[in-house]
Amino acid sequence: MTPAWLRPLVRAAREGRVSTPGRAVRNGGGQAAVLMALSGDARALTRPGDASVLLTHRAPTMRSHAGQVAFPGGRIDPGDADPVAAALREAWEETGLRSAEVTSLVTLPPTSVRASGSAVYPVLAYRHDPGRTYPASPEETDDVFEASLAELIDPAHRLTVGWRGWRGPAFRSNGYVVWGFTAALLSGLIDAAGWAVPWERDRVVELGEALASSRNNEM
């Protein structure tokens, strides 16, 4: 059962009202899925104080997206029944998250990661029985953490970053800067759920400057 505090977000997702990066998916490109796993008091009627989202930090030695904060996820394999199965498998491989702990709520339409053009299916899910998570594949993911939704929503932790003419939303969490594809999805979820509060969207911080004071270890 979907907790009451998540129902407005699920409804918005099913009605196509969750903003995603919106980049065109290349024909013939790969397919991937990410798991946007939210947790929090199932009895709450409004967003509870313990609400959080599961995030990972990609090892700086990775060939792609090194040092970035991301949702658990990856390529859809031939043996995966659908994007949900792929997202759950990848989450298990990266974080030790057991599929029995998770209820899939809705799969958003595919969007594209700028670097690859692959079709990425964001899978919104609820962790109804959160267990221990950890860097299960440290060569790929060297940190796994629960990002507090209250902290992500706090204007003090939100910023807009810019790089070579591009700009997009970003968040500060656990010493990291969350930006790019992951931050765009998070921002879309927060807006669609009605959780957003006013913040300085028009104040742009140069991406390199933001990353220099973070734990990302990228660029």
PDB file of C-alpha atoms in Angstrom:
ATOM      1  CA  MET A   1       0.000   0.000   0.000  1.00  0.00           C
ATOM      2  CA  THR A   2       1.230   3.496  -0.851  1.00  0.00           C
ATOM      3  CA  PRO A   3       1.680   5.728   2.222  1.00  0.00           C
ATOM      4  CA  ALA A   4      -0.688   8.706   2.264  1.00  0.00           C
ATOM      5  CA  TRP A   5       2.186  11.179   2.147  1.00  0.00           C
ATOM      6  CA  LEU A   6       3.399   9.718  -1.151  1.00  0.00           C
ATOM      7  CA  ARG A   7       0.034   9.497  -2.909  1.00  0.00           C
ATOM      8  CA  PRO A   8       0.093  13.040  -4.389  1.00  0.00           C
ATOM      9  CA  LEU A   9       3.517  12.308  -5.897  1.00  0.00           C
ATOM     10  CA  VAL A  10       2.422   8.956  -7.318  1.00  0.00           C
ATOM     11  CA  ARG A  11      -0.696  10.576  -8.784  1.00  0.00           C
ATOM     12  CA  ALA A  12       1.390  13.329 -10.377  1.00  0.00           C
ATOM     13  CA  ALA A  13       3.756  10.737 -11.846  1.00  0.00           C
ATOM     14  CA  ARG A  14       0.915   8.700 -13.332  1.00  0.00           C
ATOM     15  CA  GLU A  15      -0.561  11.857 -14.839  1.00  0.00           C
ATOM     16  CA  GLY A  16       2.754  12.863 -16.399  1.00  0.00           C
ATOM     17  CA  ARG A  17       3.285  15.880 -14.141  1.00  0.00           C
ATOM     18  CA  VAL A  18       6.780  15.012 -12.922  1.00  0.00           C
ATOM     19  CA  SER A  19       9.395  17.074 -14.732  1.00  0.00           C
ATOM     20  CA  THR A  20      12.371  15.038 -15.961  1.00  0.00           C
ATOM     21  CA  PRO A  21      15.501  16.154 -17.847  1.00  0.00           C
ATOM     22  CA  GLY A  22      13.422  15.729 -21.016  1.00  0.00           C
ATOM     23  CA  ARG A  23      16.290  15.037 -23.395  1.00  0.00           C
ATOM     24  CA  ALA A  24      15.594  13.106 -26.571  1.00  0.00           C
ATOM     25  CA  VAL A  25      16.300   9.382 -26.443  1.00  0.00           C
ATOM     26  CA  ARG A  26      18.539   8.218 -29.299  1.00  0.00           C
ATOM     27  CA  ASN A  27      17.199   5.457 -31.506  1.00  0.00           C
ATOM     28  CA  GLY A  28      19.213   2.292 -31.098  1.00  0.00           C
ATOM     29  CA  GLY A  29      20.816   3.478 -27.873  1.00  0.00           C
ATOM     30  CA  GLY A  30      21.064   1.425 -24.724  1.00  0.00           C
ATOM     31  CA  GLN A  31      18.380   1.184 -22.069  1.00  0.00           C
ATOM     32  CA  ALA A  32      18.842   1.631 -18.340  1.00  0.00           C
ATOM     33  CA  ALA A  33      16.779   2.052 -15.182  1.00  0.00           C
ATOM     34  CA  VAL A  34      17.331   3.872 -11.894  1.00  0.00           C
ATOM     35  CA  LEU A  35      15.609   3.260  -8.563  1.00  0.00           C
ATOM     36  CA  MET A  36      14.284   6.335  -6.756  1.00  0.00           C
ATOM     37  CA  ALA A  37      13.680   4.606  -3.414  1.00  0.00           C
ATOM     38  CA  LEU A  38      11.954   6.797  -0.829  1.00  0.00           C
ATOM     39  CA  SER A  39      11.473   5.807   2.793  1.00  0.00           C
ATOM     40  CA  GLY A  40       9.683   7.300   5.789  1.00  0.00           C
ATOM     41  CA  ASP A  41       6.923   6.644   8.321  1.00  0.00           C
ATOM     42  CA  ALA A  42       4.186   4.720   6.492  1.00  0.00           C
ATOM     43  CA  ARG A  43       1.559   6.016   8.940  1.00  0.00           C
ATOM     44  CA  ALA A  44       2.200   9.699   8.244  1.00  0.00           C
ATOM     45  CA  LEU A  45      -0.410  11.714   6.365  1.00  0.00           C
ATOM     46  CA  THR A  46       2.086  14.369   5.271  1.00  0.00           C
ATOM     47  CA  ARG A  47       5.791  14.084   4.525  1.00  0.00           C
ATOM     48  CA  PRO A  48       7.350  12.757   7.756  1.00  0.00           C
ATOM     49  CA  GLY A  49      10.499  14.085   9.342  1.00  0.00           C
ATOM     50  CA  ASP A  50      12.343  10.838   8.669  1.00  0.00           C
ATOM     51  CA  ALA A  51      11.588  10.820   4.930  1.00  0.00           C
ATOM     52  CA  SER A  52      14.681  10.117   2.843  1.00  0.00           C
ATOM     53  CA  VAL A  53      15.889   8.910  -0.543  1.00  0.00           C
ATOM     54  CA  LEU A  54      18.601   6.341  -1.234  1.00  0.00           C
ATOM     55  CA  LEU A  55      21.635   7.710  -3.105  1.00  0.00           C
ATOM     56  CA  THR A  56      25.060   6.409  -4.061  1.00  0.00           C
ATOM     57  CA  HIS A  57      28.434   7.974  -4.785  1.00  0.00           C
ATOM     58  CA  ARG A  58      30.149   6.594  -7.858  1.00  0.00           C
ATOM     59  CA  ALA A  59      33.798   5.705  -7.346  1.00  0.00           C
ATOM     60  CA  PRO A  60      36.189   8.328  -8.783  1.00  0.00           C
ATOM     61  CA  THR A  61      37.914   5.550 -10.743  1.00  0.00           C
ATOM     62  CA  MET A  62      34.832   4.789 -12.862  1.00  0.00           C
ATOM     63  CA  ARG A  63      35.092   5.465 -16.607  1.00  0.00           C
ATOM     64  CA  SER A  64      31.742   7.286 -16.752  1.00  0.00           C
ATOM     65  CA  HIS A  65      30.094   9.679 -14.298  1.00  0.00           C
ATOM     66  CA  ALA A  66      33.067   9.214 -11.947  1.00  0.00           C
ATOM     67  CA  GLY A  67      32.623  10.879  -8.568  1.00  0.00           C
ATOM     68  CA  GLN A  68      28.990  11.766  -9.168  1.00  0.00           C
ATOM     69  CA  VAL A  69      26.087  11.128  -6.812  1.00  0.00           C
ATOM     70  CA  ALA A  70      23.421   8.958  -8.411  1.00  0.00           C
ATOM     71  CA  PHE A  71      20.392   6.810  -7.817  1.00  0.00           C
ATOM     72  CA  PRO A  72      21.137   3.086  -7.780  1.00  0.00           C
ATOM     73  CA  GLY A  73      20.710   1.772 -11.299  1.00  0.00           C
ATOM     74  CA  GLY A  74      22.273   0.730 -14.549  1.00  0.00           C
ATOM     75  CA  ARG A  75      21.823  -0.998 -17.867  1.00  0.00           C
ATOM     76  CA  ILE A  76      18.775  -3.200 -18.495  1.00  0.00           C
ATOM     77  CA  ASP A  77      20.074  -6.712 -19.151  1.00  0.00           C
ATOM     78  CA  PRO A  78      18.405  -9.264 -21.470  1.00  0.00           C
ATOM     79  CA  GLY A  79      17.381 -11.308 -18.428  1.00  0.00           C
ATOM     80  CA  ASP A  80      15.513  -8.420 -16.796  1.00  0.00           C
ATOM     81  CA  ALA A  81      11.738  -8.693 -17.158  1.00  0.00           C
ATOM     82  CA  ASP A  82      11.243  -4.917 -17.246  1.00  0.00           C
ATOM     83  CA  PRO A  83      12.778  -1.646 -16.001  1.00  0.00           C
ATOM     84  CA  VAL A  84      11.559  -2.344 -12.460  1.00  0.00           C
ATOM     85  CA  ALA A  85      13.398  -5.668 -12.386  1.00  0.00           C
ATOM     86  CA  ALA A  86      16.536  -4.011 -13.728  1.00  0.00           C
ATOM     87  CA  ALA A  87      16.405  -1.187 -11.181  1.00  0.00           C
ATOM     88  CA  LEU A  88      15.921  -3.628  -8.295  1.00  0.00           C
ATOM     89  CA  ARG A  89      18.736  -5.881  -9.512  1.00  0.00           C
ATOM     90  CA  GLU A  90      21.132  -2.983  -9.870  1.00  0.00           C
ATOM     91  CA  ALA A  91      20.161  -1.636  -6.434  1.00  0.00           C
ATOM     92  CA  TRP A  92      20.928  -5.037  -4.909  1.00  0.00           C
ATOM     93  CA  GLU A  93      24.277  -5.249  -6.695  1.00  0.00           C
ATOM     94  CA  GLU A  94      25.303  -1.702  -5.727  1.00  0.00           C
ATOM     95  CA  THR A  95      23.810  -1.223  -2.252  1.00  0.00           C
ATOM     96  CA  GLY A  96      22.665  -4.591  -0.890  1.00  0.00           C
ATOM     97  CA  LEU A  97      19.041  -3.394  -1.006  1.00  0.00           C
ATOM     98  CA  ARG A  98      16.777  -6.440  -1.010  1.00  0.00           C
ATOM     99  CA  SER A  99      13.804  -6.385  -3.388  1.00  0.00           C
ATOM    100  CA  ALA A 100      11.589  -7.636  -0.529  1.00  0.00           C
ATOM    101  CA  GLU A 101      12.139  -4.280   1.200  1.00  0.00           C
ATOM    102  CA  VAL A 102      10.765  -2.296  -1.730  1.00  0.00           C
ATOM    103  CA  THR A 103       7.379  -1.641  -3.308  1.00  0.00           C
ATOM    104  CA  SER A 104       7.475  -0.293  -6.855  1.00  0.00           C
ATOM    105  CA  LEU A 105       4.996   2.579  -7.235  1.00  0.00           C
ATOM    106  CA  VAL A 106       5.283   3.894 -10.792  1.00  0.00           C
ATOM    107  CA  THR A 107       7.757   3.937 -13.683  1.00  0.00           C
ATOM    108  CA  LEU A 108       8.262   7.301 -15.351  1.00  0.00           C
ATOM    109  CA  PRO A 109       8.646   7.620 -19.134  1.00  0.00           C
ATOM    110  CA  PRO A 110      12.229   7.147 -20.353  1.00  0.00           C
ATOM    111  CA  THR A 111      14.492  10.153 -20.546  1.00  0.00           C
ATOM    112  CA  SER A 112      18.100  10.513 -21.609  1.00  0.00           C
ATOM    113  CA  VAL A 113      21.425  11.067 -19.888  1.00  0.00           C
ATOM    114  CA  ARG A 114      23.320  13.819 -21.700  1.00  0.00           C
ATOM    115  CA  ALA A 115      26.605  11.892 -21.971  1.00  0.00           C
ATOM    116  CA  SER A 116      25.262   8.667 -23.476  1.00  0.00           C
ATOM    117  CA  GLY A 117      21.840   9.330 -24.959  1.00  0.00           C
ATOM    118  CA  SER A 118      20.638   6.046 -23.463  1.00  0.00           C
ATOM    119  CA  ALA A 119      16.974   5.678 -22.529  1.00  0.00           C
ATOM    120  CA  VAL A 120      16.739   5.741 -18.732  1.00  0.00           C
ATOM    121  CA  TYR A 121      13.563   4.624 -16.951  1.00  0.00           C
ATOM    122  CA  PRO A 122      13.185   6.260 -13.504  1.00  0.00           C
ATOM    123  CA  VAL A 123      11.390   3.828 -11.158  1.00  0.00           C
ATOM    124  CA  LEU A 124       9.710   5.457  -8.152  1.00  0.00           C
ATOM    125  CA  ALA A 125       9.540   3.087  -5.187  1.00  0.00           C
ATOM    126  CA  TYR A 126       8.860   2.984  -1.450  1.00  0.00           C
ATOM    127  CA  ARG A 127      11.099   1.182   1.035  1.00  0.00           C
ATOM    128  CA  HIS A 128       8.476  -0.242   3.371  1.00  0.00           C
ATOM    129  CA  ASP A 129      10.969  -2.319   5.350  1.00  0.00           C
ATOM    130  CA  PRO A 130      14.336  -0.544   5.210  1.00  0.00           C
ATOM    131  CA  GLY A 131      17.301  -2.741   5.997  1.00  0.00           C
ATOM    132  CA  ARG A 132      21.024  -2.132   5.979  1.00  0.00           C
ATOM    133  CA  THR A 133      22.562  -0.770   2.799  1.00  0.00           C
ATOM    134  CA  TYR A 134      26.264  -0.497   2.040  1.00  0.00           C
ATOM    135  CA  PRO A 135      28.694  -0.209  -0.908  1.00  0.00           C
ATOM    136  CA  ALA A 136      28.167  -3.751  -2.190  1.00  0.00           C
ATOM    137  CA  SER A 137      30.360  -3.102  -5.254  1.00  0.00           C
ATOM    138  CA  PRO A 138      32.988  -0.657  -3.946  1.00  0.00           C
ATOM    139  CA  GLU A 139      34.838  -0.578  -7.257  1.00  0.00           C
ATOM    140  CA  GLU A 140      31.684   0.988  -8.731  1.00  0.00           C
ATOM    141  CA  THR A 141      29.968   2.616  -5.740  1.00  0.00           C
ATOM    142  CA  ASP A 142      32.127   3.704  -2.807  1.00  0.00           C
ATOM    143  CA  ASP A 143      29.388   5.254  -0.644  1.00  0.00           C
ATOM    144  CA  VAL A 144      25.688   4.614  -0.055  1.00  0.00           C
ATOM    145  CA  PHE A 145      23.609   6.982   2.047  1.00  0.00           C
ATOM    146  CA  GLU A 146      20.098   8.113   2.914  1.00  0.00           C
ATOM    147  CA  ALA A 147      19.608  11.742   1.907  1.00  0.00           C
ATOM    148  CA  SER A 148      17.090  13.480   4.149  1.00  0.00           C
ATOM    149  CA  LEU A 149      14.259  14.966   2.092  1.00  0.00           C
ATOM    150  CA  ALA A 150      13.933  17.793   4.622  1.00  0.00           C
ATOM    151  CA  GLU A 151      17.569  18.732   4.023  1.00  0.00           C
ATOM    152  CA  LEU A 152      17.255  18.463   0.243  1.00  0.00           C
ATOM    153  CA  ILE A 153      14.194  20.724   0.312  1.00  0.00           C
ATOM    154  CA  ASP A 154      15.855  23.276   2.618  1.00  0.00           C
ATOM    155  CA  PRO A 155      16.753  26.373   0.530  1.00  0.00           C
ATOM    156  CA  ALA A 156      20.142  26.437   2.261  1.00  0.00           C
ATOM    157  CA  HIS A 157      20.989  23.157   0.527  1.00  0.00           C
ATOM    158  CA  ARG A 158      19.687  24.021  -2.944  1.00  0.00           C
ATOM    159  CA  LEU A 159      21.582  25.782  -5.704  1.00  0.00           C
ATOM    160  CA  THR A 160      21.771  26.207  -9.451  1.00  0.00           C
ATOM    161  CA  VAL A 161      25.062  25.208 -11.040  1.00  0.00           C
ATOM    162  CA  GLY A 162      26.398  26.242 -14.427  1.00  0.00           C
ATOM    163  CA  TRP A 163      29.020  24.841 -16.789  1.00  0.00           C
ATOM    164  CA  ARG A 164      29.846  25.878 -20.385  1.00  0.00           C
ATOM    165  CA  GLY A 165      26.469  27.478 -20.993  1.00  0.00           C
ATOM    166  CA  TRP A 166      24.504  24.703 -19.299  1.00  0.00           C
ATOM    167  CA  ARG A 167      22.758  25.237 -15.986  1.00  0.00           C
ATOM    168  CA  GLY A 168      20.658  23.002 -13.776  1.00  0.00           C
ATOM    169  CA  PRO A 169      19.438  22.386 -10.226  1.00  0.00           C
ATOM    170  CA  ALA A 170      21.752  20.951  -7.590  1.00  0.00           C
ATOM    171  CA  PHE A 171      21.683  19.950  -3.937  1.00  0.00           C
ATOM    172  CA  ARG A 172      24.198  19.709  -1.105  1.00  0.00           C
ATOM    173  CA  SER A 173      23.855  16.468   0.854  1.00  0.00           C
ATOM    174  CA  ASN A 174      26.209  14.527   3.116  1.00  0.00           C
ATOM    175  CA  GLY A 175      29.125  16.652   1.965  1.00  0.00           C
ATOM    176  CA  TYR A 176      28.420  15.947  -1.717  1.00  0.00           C
ATOM    177  CA  VAL A 177      27.013  18.091  -4.501  1.00  0.00           C
ATOM    178  CA  VAL A 178      24.182  16.292  -6.295  1.00  0.00           C
ATOM    179  CA  TRP A 179      23.859  17.679  -9.813  1.00  0.00           C
ATOM    180  CA  GLY A 180      23.056  16.734 -13.409  1.00  0.00           C
ATOM    181  CA  PHE A 181      20.590  13.962 -14.232  1.00  0.00           C
ATOM    182  CA  THR A 182      20.051  12.882 -10.615  1.00  0.00           C
ATOM    183  CA  ALA A 183      19.451  16.411  -9.355  1.00  0.00           C
ATOM    184  CA  ALA A 184      17.001  17.110 -12.188  1.00  0.00           C
ATOM    185  CA  LEU A 185      14.964  14.042 -11.225  1.00  0.00           C
ATOM    186  CA  LEU A 186      15.057  14.955  -7.529  1.00  0.00           C
ATOM    187  CA  SER A 187      13.953  18.503  -8.289  1.00  0.00           C
ATOM    188  CA  GLY A 188      11.090  17.188 -10.423  1.00  0.00           C
ATOM    189  CA  LEU A 189       9.925  14.863  -7.639  1.00  0.00           C
ATOM    190  CA  ILE A 190      10.049  17.600  -5.009  1.00  0.00           C
ATOM    191  CA  ASP A 191       8.082  20.009  -7.209  1.00  0.00           C
ATOM    192  CA  ALA A 192       5.470  17.425  -8.248  1.00  0.00           C
ATOM    193  CA  ALA A 193       4.908  16.331  -4.646  1.00  0.00           C
ATOM    194  CA  GLY A 194       4.244  19.916  -3.576  1.00  0.00           C
ATOM    195  CA  TRP A 195       7.159  19.892  -1.140  1.00  0.00           C
ATOM    196  CA  ALA A 196       9.219  22.705  -2.665  1.00  0.00           C
ATOM    197  CA  VAL A 197       9.709  25.998  -0.854  1.00  0.00           C
ATOM    198  CA  PRO A 198      11.107  29.187  -2.434  1.00  0.00           C
ATOM    199  CA  TRP A 199      14.864  29.187  -3.015  1.00  0.00           C
ATOM    200  CA  GLU A 200      17.366  31.252  -5.020  1.00  0.00           C
ATOM    201  CA  ARG A 201      16.955  29.583  -8.412  1.00  0.00           C
ATOM    202  CA  ASP A 202      18.516  32.499 -10.285  1.00  0.00           C
ATOM    203  CA  ARG A 203      21.792  32.559  -8.347  1.00  0.00           C
ATOM    204  CA  VAL A 204      24.160  30.426 -10.410  1.00  0.00           C
ATOM    205  CA  VAL A 205      27.291  28.853  -8.918  1.00  0.00           C
ATOM    206  CA  GLU A 206      30.006  27.678 -11.308  1.00  0.00           C
ATOM    207  CA  LEU A 207      30.015  23.881 -11.222  1.00  0.00           C
ATOM    208  CA  GLY A 208      33.751  23.573 -10.649  1.00  0.00           C
ATOM    209  CA  GLU A 209      33.546  25.948  -7.698  1.00  0.00           C
ATOM    210  CA  ALA A 210      30.712  23.960  -6.133  1.00  0.00           C
ATOM    211  CA  LEU A 211      32.530  20.650  -6.611  1.00  0.00           C
ATOM    212  CA  ALA A 212      35.814  21.986  -5.240  1.00  0.00           C
ATOM    213  CA  SER A 213      34.297  22.288  -1.768  1.00  0.00           C
ATOM    214  CA  SER A 214      32.541  18.903  -1.925  1.00  0.00           C
ATOM    215  CA  ARG A 215      33.412  15.249  -1.293  1.00  0.00           C
ATOM    216  CA  ASN A 216      32.613  14.296  -4.896  1.00  0.00           C
ATOM    217  CA  ASN A 217      36.243  14.029  -6.015  1.00  0.00           C
ATOM    218  CA  GLU A 218      35.350  14.743  -9.643  1.00  0.00           C
ATOM    219  CA  MET A 219      36.527  17.219 -12.272  1.00  0.00           C
TER     220      MET A 219
END
